PDB file of C-alpha atoms in Angstrom:
ATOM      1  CA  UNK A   1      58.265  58.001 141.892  1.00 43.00           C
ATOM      2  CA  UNK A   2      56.659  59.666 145.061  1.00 56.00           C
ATOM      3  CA  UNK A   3      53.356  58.316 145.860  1.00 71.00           C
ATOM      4  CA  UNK A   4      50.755  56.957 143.390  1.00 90.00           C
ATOM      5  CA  UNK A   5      47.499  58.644 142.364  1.00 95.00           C
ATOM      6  CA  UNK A   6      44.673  57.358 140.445  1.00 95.00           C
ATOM      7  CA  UNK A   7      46.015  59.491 137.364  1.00 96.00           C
ATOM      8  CA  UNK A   8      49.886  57.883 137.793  1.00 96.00           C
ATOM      9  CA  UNK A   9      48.441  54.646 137.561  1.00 96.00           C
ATOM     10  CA  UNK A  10      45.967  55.347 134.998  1.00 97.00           C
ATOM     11  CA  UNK A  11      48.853  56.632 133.102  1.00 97.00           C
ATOM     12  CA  UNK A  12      51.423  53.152 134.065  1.00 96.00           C
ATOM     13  CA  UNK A  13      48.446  50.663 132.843  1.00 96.00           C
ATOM     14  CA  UNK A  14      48.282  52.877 129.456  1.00 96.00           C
ATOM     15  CA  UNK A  15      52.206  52.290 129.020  1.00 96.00           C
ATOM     16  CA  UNK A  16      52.810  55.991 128.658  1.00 96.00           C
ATOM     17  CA  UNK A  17      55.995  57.680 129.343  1.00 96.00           C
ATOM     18  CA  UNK A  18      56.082  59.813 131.858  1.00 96.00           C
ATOM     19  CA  UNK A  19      58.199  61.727 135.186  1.00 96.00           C
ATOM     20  CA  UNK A  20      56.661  62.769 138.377  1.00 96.00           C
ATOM     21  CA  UNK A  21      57.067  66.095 139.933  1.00 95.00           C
ATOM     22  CA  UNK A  22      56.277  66.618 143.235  1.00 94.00           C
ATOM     23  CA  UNK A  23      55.966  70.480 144.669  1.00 93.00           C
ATOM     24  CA  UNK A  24      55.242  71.937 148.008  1.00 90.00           C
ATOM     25  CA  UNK A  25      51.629  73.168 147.298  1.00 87.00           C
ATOM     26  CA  UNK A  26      50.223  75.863 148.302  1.00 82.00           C
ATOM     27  CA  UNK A  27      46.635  76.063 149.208  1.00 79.00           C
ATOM     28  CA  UNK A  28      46.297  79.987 149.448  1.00 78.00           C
ATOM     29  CA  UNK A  29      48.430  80.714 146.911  1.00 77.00           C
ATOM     30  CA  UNK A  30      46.199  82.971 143.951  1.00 79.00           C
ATOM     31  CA  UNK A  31      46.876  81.084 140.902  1.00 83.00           C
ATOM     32  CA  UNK A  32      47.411  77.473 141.583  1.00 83.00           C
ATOM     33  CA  UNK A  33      49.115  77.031 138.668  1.00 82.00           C
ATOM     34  CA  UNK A  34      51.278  79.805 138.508  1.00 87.00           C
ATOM     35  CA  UNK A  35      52.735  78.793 141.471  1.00 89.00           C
ATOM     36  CA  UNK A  36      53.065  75.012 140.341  1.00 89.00           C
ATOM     37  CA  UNK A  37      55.045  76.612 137.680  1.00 89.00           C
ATOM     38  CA  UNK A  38      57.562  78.423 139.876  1.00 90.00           C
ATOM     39  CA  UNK A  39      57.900  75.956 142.467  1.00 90.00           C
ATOM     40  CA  UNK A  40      58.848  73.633 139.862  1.00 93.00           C
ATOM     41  CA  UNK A  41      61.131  76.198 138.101  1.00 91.00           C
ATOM     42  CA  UNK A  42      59.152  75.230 134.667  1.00 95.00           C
ATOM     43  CA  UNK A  43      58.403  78.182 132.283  1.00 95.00           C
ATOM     44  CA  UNK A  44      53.921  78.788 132.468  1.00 94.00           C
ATOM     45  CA  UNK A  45      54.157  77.674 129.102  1.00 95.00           C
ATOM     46  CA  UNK A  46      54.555  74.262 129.483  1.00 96.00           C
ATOM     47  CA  UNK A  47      52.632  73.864 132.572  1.00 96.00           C
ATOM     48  CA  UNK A  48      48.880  73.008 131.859  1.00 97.00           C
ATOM     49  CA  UNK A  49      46.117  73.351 134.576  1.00 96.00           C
ATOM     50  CA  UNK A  50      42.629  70.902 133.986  1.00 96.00           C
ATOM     51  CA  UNK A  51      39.179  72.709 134.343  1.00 96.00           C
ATOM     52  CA  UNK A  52      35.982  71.454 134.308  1.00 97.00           C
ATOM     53  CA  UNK A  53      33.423  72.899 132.716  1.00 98.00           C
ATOM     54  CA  UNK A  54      29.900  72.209 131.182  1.00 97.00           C
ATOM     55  CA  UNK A  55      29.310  72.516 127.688  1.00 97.00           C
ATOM     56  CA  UNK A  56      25.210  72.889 126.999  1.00 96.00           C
ATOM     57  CA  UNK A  57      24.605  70.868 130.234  1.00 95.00           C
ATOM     58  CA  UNK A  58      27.600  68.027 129.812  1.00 96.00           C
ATOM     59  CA  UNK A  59      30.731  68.034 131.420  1.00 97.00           C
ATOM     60  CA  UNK A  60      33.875  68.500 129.021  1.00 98.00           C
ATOM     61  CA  UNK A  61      37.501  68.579 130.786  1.00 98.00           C
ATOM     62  CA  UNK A  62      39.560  71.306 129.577  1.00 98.00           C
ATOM     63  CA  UNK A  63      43.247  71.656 129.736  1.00 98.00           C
ATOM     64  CA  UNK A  64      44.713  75.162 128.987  1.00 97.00           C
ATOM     65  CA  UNK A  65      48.338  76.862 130.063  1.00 96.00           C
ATOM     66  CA  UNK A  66      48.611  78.232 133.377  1.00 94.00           C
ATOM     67  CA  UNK A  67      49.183  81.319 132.602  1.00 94.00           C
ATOM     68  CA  UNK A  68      46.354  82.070 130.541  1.00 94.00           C
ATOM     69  CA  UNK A  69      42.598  81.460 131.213  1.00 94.00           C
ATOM     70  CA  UNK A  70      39.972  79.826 129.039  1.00 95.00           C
ATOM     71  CA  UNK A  71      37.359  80.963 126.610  1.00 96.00           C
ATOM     72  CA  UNK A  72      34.110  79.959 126.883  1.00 97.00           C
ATOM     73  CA  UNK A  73      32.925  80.482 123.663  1.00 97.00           C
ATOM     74  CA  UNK A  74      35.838  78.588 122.299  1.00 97.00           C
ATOM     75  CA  UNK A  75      35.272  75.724 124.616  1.00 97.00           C
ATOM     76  CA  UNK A  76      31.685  75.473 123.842  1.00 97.00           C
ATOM     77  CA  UNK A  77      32.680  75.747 120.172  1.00 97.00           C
ATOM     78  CA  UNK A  78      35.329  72.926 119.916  1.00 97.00           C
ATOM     79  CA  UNK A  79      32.545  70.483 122.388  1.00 96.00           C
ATOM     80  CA  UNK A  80      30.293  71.305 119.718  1.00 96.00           C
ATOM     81  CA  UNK A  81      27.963  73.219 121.605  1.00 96.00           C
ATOM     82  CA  UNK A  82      26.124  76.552 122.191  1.00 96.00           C
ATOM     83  CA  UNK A  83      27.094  77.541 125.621  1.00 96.00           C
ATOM     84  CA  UNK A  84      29.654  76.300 128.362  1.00 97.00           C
ATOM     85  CA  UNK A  85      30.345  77.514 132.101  1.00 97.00           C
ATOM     86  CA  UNK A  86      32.672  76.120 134.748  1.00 97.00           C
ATOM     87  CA  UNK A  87      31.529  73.850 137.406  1.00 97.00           C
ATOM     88  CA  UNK A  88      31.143  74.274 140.992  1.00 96.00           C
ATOM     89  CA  UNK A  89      34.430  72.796 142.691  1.00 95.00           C
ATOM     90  CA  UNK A  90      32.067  70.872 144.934  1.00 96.00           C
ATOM     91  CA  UNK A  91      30.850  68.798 141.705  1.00 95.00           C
ATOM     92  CA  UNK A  92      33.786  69.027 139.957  1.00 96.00           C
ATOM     93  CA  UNK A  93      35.277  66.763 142.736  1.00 96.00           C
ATOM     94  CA  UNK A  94      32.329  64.568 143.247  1.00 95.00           C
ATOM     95  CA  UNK A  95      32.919  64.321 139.108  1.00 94.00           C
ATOM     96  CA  UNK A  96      36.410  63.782 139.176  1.00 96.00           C
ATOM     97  CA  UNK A  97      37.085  61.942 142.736  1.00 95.00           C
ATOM     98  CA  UNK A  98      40.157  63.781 142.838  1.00 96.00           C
ATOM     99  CA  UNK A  99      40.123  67.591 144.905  1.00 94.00           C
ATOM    100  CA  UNK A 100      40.259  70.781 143.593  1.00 91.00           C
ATOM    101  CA  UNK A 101      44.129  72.186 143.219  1.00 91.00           C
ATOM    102  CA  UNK A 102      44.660  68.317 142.147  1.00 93.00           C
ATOM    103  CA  UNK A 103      42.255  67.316 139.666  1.00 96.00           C
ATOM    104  CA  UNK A 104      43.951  65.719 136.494  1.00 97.00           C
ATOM    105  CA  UNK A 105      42.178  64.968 132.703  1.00 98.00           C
ATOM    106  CA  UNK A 106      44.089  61.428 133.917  1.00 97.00           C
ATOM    107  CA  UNK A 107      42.356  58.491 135.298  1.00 96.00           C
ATOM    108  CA  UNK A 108      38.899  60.605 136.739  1.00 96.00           C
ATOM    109  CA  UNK A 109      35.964  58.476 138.020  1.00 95.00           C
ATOM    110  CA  UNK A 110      33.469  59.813 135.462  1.00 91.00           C
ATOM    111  CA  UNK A 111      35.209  59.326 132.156  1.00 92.00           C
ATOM    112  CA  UNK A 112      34.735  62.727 130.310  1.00 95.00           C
ATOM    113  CA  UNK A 113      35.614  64.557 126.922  1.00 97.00           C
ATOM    114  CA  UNK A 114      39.112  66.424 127.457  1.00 98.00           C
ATOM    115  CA  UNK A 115      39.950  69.385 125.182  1.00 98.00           C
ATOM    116  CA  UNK A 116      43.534  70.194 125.174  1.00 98.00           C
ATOM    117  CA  UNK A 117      44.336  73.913 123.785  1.00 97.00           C
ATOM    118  CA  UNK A 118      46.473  73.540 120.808  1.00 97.00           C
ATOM    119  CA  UNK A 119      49.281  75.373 122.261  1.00 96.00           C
ATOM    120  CA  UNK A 120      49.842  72.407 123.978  1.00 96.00           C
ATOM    121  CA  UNK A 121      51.413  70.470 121.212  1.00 96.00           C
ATOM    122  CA  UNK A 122      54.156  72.820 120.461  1.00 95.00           C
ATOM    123  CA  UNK A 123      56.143  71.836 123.204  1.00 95.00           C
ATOM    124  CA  UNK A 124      57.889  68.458 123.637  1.00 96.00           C
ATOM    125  CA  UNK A 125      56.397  67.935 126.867  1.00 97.00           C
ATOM    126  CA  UNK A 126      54.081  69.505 128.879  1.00 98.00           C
ATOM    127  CA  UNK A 127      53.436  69.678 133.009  1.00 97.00           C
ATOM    128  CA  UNK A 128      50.087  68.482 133.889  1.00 97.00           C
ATOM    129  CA  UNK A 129      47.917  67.720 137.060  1.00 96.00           C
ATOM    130  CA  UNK A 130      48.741  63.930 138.639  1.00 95.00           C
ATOM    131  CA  UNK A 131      45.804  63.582 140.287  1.00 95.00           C
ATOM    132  CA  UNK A 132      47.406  65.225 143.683  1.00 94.00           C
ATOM    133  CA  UNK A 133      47.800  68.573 145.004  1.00 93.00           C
ATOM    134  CA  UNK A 134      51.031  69.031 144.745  1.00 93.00           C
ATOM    135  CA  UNK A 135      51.902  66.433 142.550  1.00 95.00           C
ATOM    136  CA  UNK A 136      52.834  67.109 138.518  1.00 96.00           C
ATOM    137  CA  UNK A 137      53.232  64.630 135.287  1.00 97.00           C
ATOM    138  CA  UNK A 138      55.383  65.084 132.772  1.00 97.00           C
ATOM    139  CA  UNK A 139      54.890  64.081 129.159  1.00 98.00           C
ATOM    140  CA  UNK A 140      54.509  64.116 125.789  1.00 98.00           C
ATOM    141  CA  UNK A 141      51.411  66.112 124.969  1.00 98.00           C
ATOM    142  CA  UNK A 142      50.555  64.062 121.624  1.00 97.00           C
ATOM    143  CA  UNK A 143      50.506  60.786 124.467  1.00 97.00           C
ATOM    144  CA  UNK A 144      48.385  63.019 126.724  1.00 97.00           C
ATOM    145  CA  UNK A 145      45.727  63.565 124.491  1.00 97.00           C
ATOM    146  CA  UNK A 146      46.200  60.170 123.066  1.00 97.00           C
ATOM    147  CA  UNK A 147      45.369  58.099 126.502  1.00 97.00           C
ATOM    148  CA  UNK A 148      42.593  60.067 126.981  1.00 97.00           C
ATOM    149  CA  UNK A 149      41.031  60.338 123.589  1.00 97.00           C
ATOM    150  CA  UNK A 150      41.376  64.021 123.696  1.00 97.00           C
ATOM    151  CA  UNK A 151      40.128  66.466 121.163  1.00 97.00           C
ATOM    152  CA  UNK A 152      42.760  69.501 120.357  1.00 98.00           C
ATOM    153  CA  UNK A 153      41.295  73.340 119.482  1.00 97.00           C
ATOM    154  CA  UNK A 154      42.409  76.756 120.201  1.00 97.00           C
ATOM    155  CA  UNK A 155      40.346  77.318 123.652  1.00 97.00           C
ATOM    156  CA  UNK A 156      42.259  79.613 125.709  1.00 95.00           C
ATOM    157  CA  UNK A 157      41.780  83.567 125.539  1.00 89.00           C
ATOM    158  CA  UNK A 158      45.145  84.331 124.028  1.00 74.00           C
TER     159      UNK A 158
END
């Protein structure tokens, strides 16, 4: 393994099975993701980018495909609220502890409710955010959403 993050370790004290997959990252590159994706030579479908949001004033962690972006309503639905909106990077980060471009649902500094859309679990493993720009997990997605207590709903827009 390259070098820890916060979310690795998080992950190695939870006993979950995972691979790390570091990329050449690329800060002004137009979809993050996307281009996590390509440098990795992983199909969008399997790679997962983490958003933070705010459902009815409290911050919910969402984790949707890269390729596809997510629905508010849904989100606020499956958080059980009326409303939801992302949050400014600069308090996402403060939130989080870890920067924009490398903020993972693993191991944040202000424990949150993750939502993982539920085409997430169709796959054996998915690619998510290690807590590093420029740094991927990769894993089952049933021990994903396990380690963090994670709620599953249809949330993206597709």
């Amino acid at each position: 393994m390259t070098k820890k993050t916060r979310g690795t370790v998080f992950l190695e004290k939870a006993s979950i099975e995972f691979t790390v997959h570091p990329y050449e990252y690329d800060a002004k590159a137009q979809a993050a993701g996307l281009q996590a994706a390509e440098a990795l030579n992983q199909p969008p479908e399997i790679v997962y980018k983490t958003l933070m949001a705010e459902v009815d004033g409290k911050p919910v962690c969402a984790v949707v495909q890269v390729h596809h972006e997510i629905s508010m309503k849904k989100l606020a639905a499956a958080a059980g609220g009326k409303s939801a909106h992302m949050i400014k990077p600069a308090d996402a980060e403060r939130m989080t502890g870890y920067h924009v471009g490398g903020i993972s649902p693993f191991g944040q500094k202000k424990r949150v409710p993750v939502i993982f859309d539920e085409a997430a679990f169709s796959a054996e493993k998915i690619f998510i955010n290690g807590g590093q720009r420029g740094v991927l997990v990769a894993l089952n997605p049933e021990e994903a959403r396990r380690v963090v207590d994670g709620k599953i709903a249809a949330i993206s827009d597709s």
